[in-house]
Amino acid sequence: MTDITLLTCRAYYKPDNITPYIQNILLEQELLKSAFEAQGLKVDITYWDNPSYEWQQTKSVLFRTVWDYFERFDEFWDWLEQVKTKTRLINSYELIKWNIDKHYLRDLKNNGIQVVPTYFADREITLAFKK
């Protein structure tokens, strides 16, 4: 059993074209993996939509670079709902859910934390832009 799985998106999992940006992502990932292994933990790396990964075979999943989730939001949401029952999520399911809805920026602002000026569009407005 794996102690911790570092989670990424497919674009950063064994990429063919390594730009300086991707090189930095891979470096950070390797540093984190090495640090966990130095503590005696068994570490794996995979992408969130890996159809052959057995999520119940890892004790914890650490969300890192899952940055394509918004392009396939419904698929990501379904995956998240399933995987939360199979392993421990780091960050917690509740925190991930809060973060996905970018209204968390309003929560931060209301608690005195400076955020980038943000406008929240209603779904109806967003759909009107598509027309």
mmCIF file of C-alpha atoms in Angstrom:
data_model
loop_
_atom_site.group_PDB
_atom_site.id
_atom_site.type_symbol
_atom_site.label_atom_id
_atom_site.label_comp_id
_atom_site.label_asym_id
_atom_site.label_seq_id
_atom_site.Cartn_x
_atom_site.Cartn_y
_atom_site.Cartn_z
ATOM 1 C CA MET A 1 0.000 0.000 0.000
ATOM 2 C CA THR A 2 1.166 3.504 -0.826
ATOM 3 C CA ASP A 3 1.367 6.003 2.021
ATOM 4 C CA ILE A 4 0.811 9.094 -0.094
ATOM 5 C CA THR A 5 -0.006 9.765 -3.721
ATOM 6 C CA LEU A 6 0.992 13.103 -5.200
ATOM 7 C CA LEU A 7 -1.762 14.215 -7.525
ATOM 8 C CA THR A 8 -1.249 16.062 -10.770
ATOM 9 C CA CYS A 9 -2.972 16.417 -14.125
ATOM 10 C CA ARG A 10 -2.188 14.413 -17.236
ATOM 11 C CA ALA A 11 -0.209 17.275 -18.823
ATOM 12 C CA TYR A 12 2.363 17.138 -16.006
ATOM 13 C CA TYR A 13 2.551 13.362 -15.680
ATOM 14 C CA LYS A 14 5.564 12.199 -17.703
ATOM 15 C CA PRO A 15 5.304 15.113 -20.162
ATOM 16 C CA ASP A 16 6.909 14.932 -23.614
ATOM 17 C CA ASN A 17 7.548 18.662 -23.969
ATOM 18 C CA ILE A 18 9.283 20.014 -20.866
ATOM 19 C CA THR A 19 9.138 23.792 -20.785
ATOM 20 C CA PRO A 20 10.864 25.757 -18.007
ATOM 21 C CA TYR A 21 7.455 26.061 -16.321
ATOM 22 C CA ILE A 22 6.855 22.302 -16.413
ATOM 23 C CA GLN A 23 10.453 21.692 -15.363
ATOM 24 C CA ASN A 24 9.765 23.705 -12.206
ATOM 25 C CA ILE A 25 6.591 21.714 -11.503
ATOM 26 C CA LEU A 26 8.507 18.451 -11.886
ATOM 27 C CA LEU A 27 11.336 19.722 -9.669
ATOM 28 C CA GLU A 28 8.923 20.696 -6.882
ATOM 29 C CA GLN A 29 7.181 17.342 -7.219
ATOM 30 C CA GLU A 30 10.469 15.431 -6.973
ATOM 31 C CA LEU A 31 11.596 17.476 -3.957
ATOM 32 C CA LEU A 32 8.334 16.705 -2.186
ATOM 33 C CA LYS A 33 8.519 13.019 -3.110
ATOM 34 C CA SER A 34 12.111 12.796 -1.850
ATOM 35 C CA ALA A 35 11.216 14.522 1.425
ATOM 36 C CA PHE A 36 8.385 12.071 2.090
ATOM 37 C CA GLU A 37 10.580 9.105 1.168
ATOM 38 C CA ALA A 38 13.292 10.378 3.525
ATOM 39 C CA GLN A 39 10.679 10.009 6.279
ATOM 40 C CA GLY A 40 10.176 6.369 5.295
ATOM 41 C CA LEU A 41 6.936 6.876 3.373
ATOM 42 C CA LYS A 42 6.058 5.031 0.182
ATOM 43 C CA VAL A 43 5.147 7.667 -2.414
ATOM 44 C CA ASP A 44 3.410 7.425 -5.760
ATOM 45 C CA ILE A 45 2.588 10.047 -8.397
ATOM 46 C CA THR A 46 -0.389 9.944 -10.730
ATOM 47 C CA TYR A 47 -2.913 12.135 -12.499
ATOM 48 C CA TRP A 48 -6.409 12.568 -11.109
ATOM 49 C CA ASP A 49 -8.219 10.990 -14.070
ATOM 50 C CA ASN A 50 -5.984 7.927 -14.332
ATOM 51 C CA PRO A 51 -8.527 5.181 -15.125
ATOM 52 C CA SER A 52 -6.284 2.352 -13.929
ATOM 53 C CA TYR A 53 -5.215 3.845 -10.598
ATOM 54 C CA GLU A 54 -6.565 2.011 -7.555
ATOM 55 C CA TRP A 55 -7.368 4.818 -5.129
ATOM 56 C CA GLN A 56 -8.169 2.470 -2.262
ATOM 57 C CA GLN A 57 -4.525 1.297 -2.402
ATOM 58 C CA THR A 58 -3.177 4.629 -1.153
ATOM 59 C CA LYS A 59 -3.602 5.967 2.365
ATOM 60 C CA SER A 60 -3.636 9.631 1.311
ATOM 61 C CA VAL A 61 -3.875 11.763 -1.814
ATOM 62 C CA LEU A 62 -2.096 15.124 -1.797
ATOM 63 C CA PHE A 63 -3.605 17.532 -4.327
ATOM 64 C CA ARG A 64 -0.848 19.337 -6.190
ATOM 65 C CA THR A 65 -1.145 20.341 -9.834
ATOM 66 C CA VAL A 66 -4.635 19.254 -10.890
ATOM 67 C CA TRP A 67 -4.972 22.419 -12.911
ATOM 68 C CA ASP A 68 -7.061 21.009 -15.735
ATOM 69 C CA TYR A 69 -10.069 20.298 -13.505
ATOM 70 C CA PHE A 70 -11.934 23.410 -14.648
ATOM 71 C CA GLU A 71 -11.744 22.254 -18.279
ATOM 72 C CA ARG A 72 -13.600 19.055 -17.364
ATOM 73 C CA PHE A 73 -15.357 20.166 -14.234
ATOM 74 C CA ASP A 74 -18.219 17.640 -14.250
ATOM 75 C CA GLU A 75 -15.810 14.764 -14.746
ATOM 76 C CA PHE A 76 -13.537 16.076 -11.970
ATOM 77 C CA TRP A 77 -16.479 16.529 -9.620
ATOM 78 C CA ASP A 78 -17.680 12.966 -10.233
ATOM 79 C CA TRP A 79 -14.149 11.662 -9.665
ATOM 80 C CA LEU A 80 -13.822 13.669 -6.438
ATOM 81 C CA GLU A 81 -17.124 12.332 -5.124
ATOM 82 C CA GLN A 82 -15.940 8.769 -5.749
ATOM 83 C CA VAL A 83 -12.370 9.043 -4.510
ATOM 84 C CA LYS A 84 -13.322 10.733 -1.220
ATOM 85 C CA THR A 85 -14.842 7.413 -0.120
ATOM 86 C CA LYS A 86 -11.701 5.409 -0.967
ATOM 87 C CA THR A 87 -8.848 7.329 0.633
ATOM 88 C CA ARG A 88 -7.917 10.373 2.715
ATOM 89 C CA LEU A 89 -7.769 13.638 0.797
ATOM 90 C CA ILE A 90 -5.211 16.335 1.558
ATOM 91 C CA ASN A 91 -6.658 18.996 1.563
ATOM 92 C CA SER A 92 -9.963 17.802 2.923
ATOM 93 C CA TYR A 93 -12.968 17.278 0.680
ATOM 94 C CA GLU A 94 -14.707 20.236 2.338
ATOM 95 C CA LEU A 95 -11.763 22.547 1.693
ATOM 96 C CA ILE A 96 -11.424 21.407 -1.921
ATOM 97 C CA LYS A 97 -15.140 21.971 -2.456
ATOM 98 C CA TRP A 98 -14.880 25.456 -0.914
ATOM 99 C CA ASN A 99 -11.880 26.270 -3.105
ATOM 100 C CA ILE A 100 -13.502 25.066 -6.343
ATOM 101 C CA ASP A 101 -16.275 27.622 -5.939
ATOM 102 C CA LYS A 102 -14.260 30.794 -6.355
ATOM 103 C CA HIS A 103 -16.670 32.615 -4.064
ATOM 104 C CA TYR A 104 -14.147 31.675 -1.380
ATOM 105 C CA LEU A 105 -12.393 34.871 -2.458
ATOM 106 C CA ARG A 106 -15.370 36.795 -1.082
ATOM 107 C CA ASP A 107 -15.062 34.870 2.191
ATOM 108 C CA LEU A 108 -11.403 35.826 2.436
ATOM 109 C CA LYS A 109 -12.117 39.481 1.637
ATOM 110 C CA ASN A 110 -14.930 39.582 4.212
ATOM 111 C CA ASN A 111 -12.402 38.366 6.783
ATOM 112 C CA GLY A 112 -9.977 41.192 6.047
ATOM 113 C CA ILE A 113 -7.665 39.377 3.655
ATOM 114 C CA GLN A 114 -6.700 41.290 0.533
ATOM 115 C CA VAL A 115 -7.625 39.563 -2.722
ATOM 116 C CA VAL A 116 -7.418 40.515 -6.364
ATOM 117 C CA PRO A 117 -10.492 42.591 -7.275
ATOM 118 C CA THR A 118 -13.072 40.032 -8.350
ATOM 119 C CA TYR A 119 -16.457 40.155 -10.063
ATOM 120 C CA PHE A 120 -18.799 37.204 -9.592
ATOM 121 C CA ALA A 121 -21.053 36.636 -12.586
ATOM 122 C CA ASP A 122 -24.306 34.756 -12.211
ATOM 123 C CA ARG A 123 -24.664 31.659 -14.354
ATOM 124 C CA GLU A 124 -27.283 33.417 -16.489
ATOM 125 C CA ILE A 125 -24.822 36.195 -17.313
ATOM 126 C CA THR A 126 -22.142 33.676 -18.193
ATOM 127 C CA LEU A 127 -24.509 31.843 -20.516
ATOM 128 C CA ALA A 128 -25.476 35.124 -22.196
ATOM 129 C CA PHE A 129 -21.798 35.742 -23.030
ATOM 130 C CA LYS A 130 -21.661 32.393 -24.811
ATOM 131 C CA LYS A 131 -24.461 33.487 -27.151
#
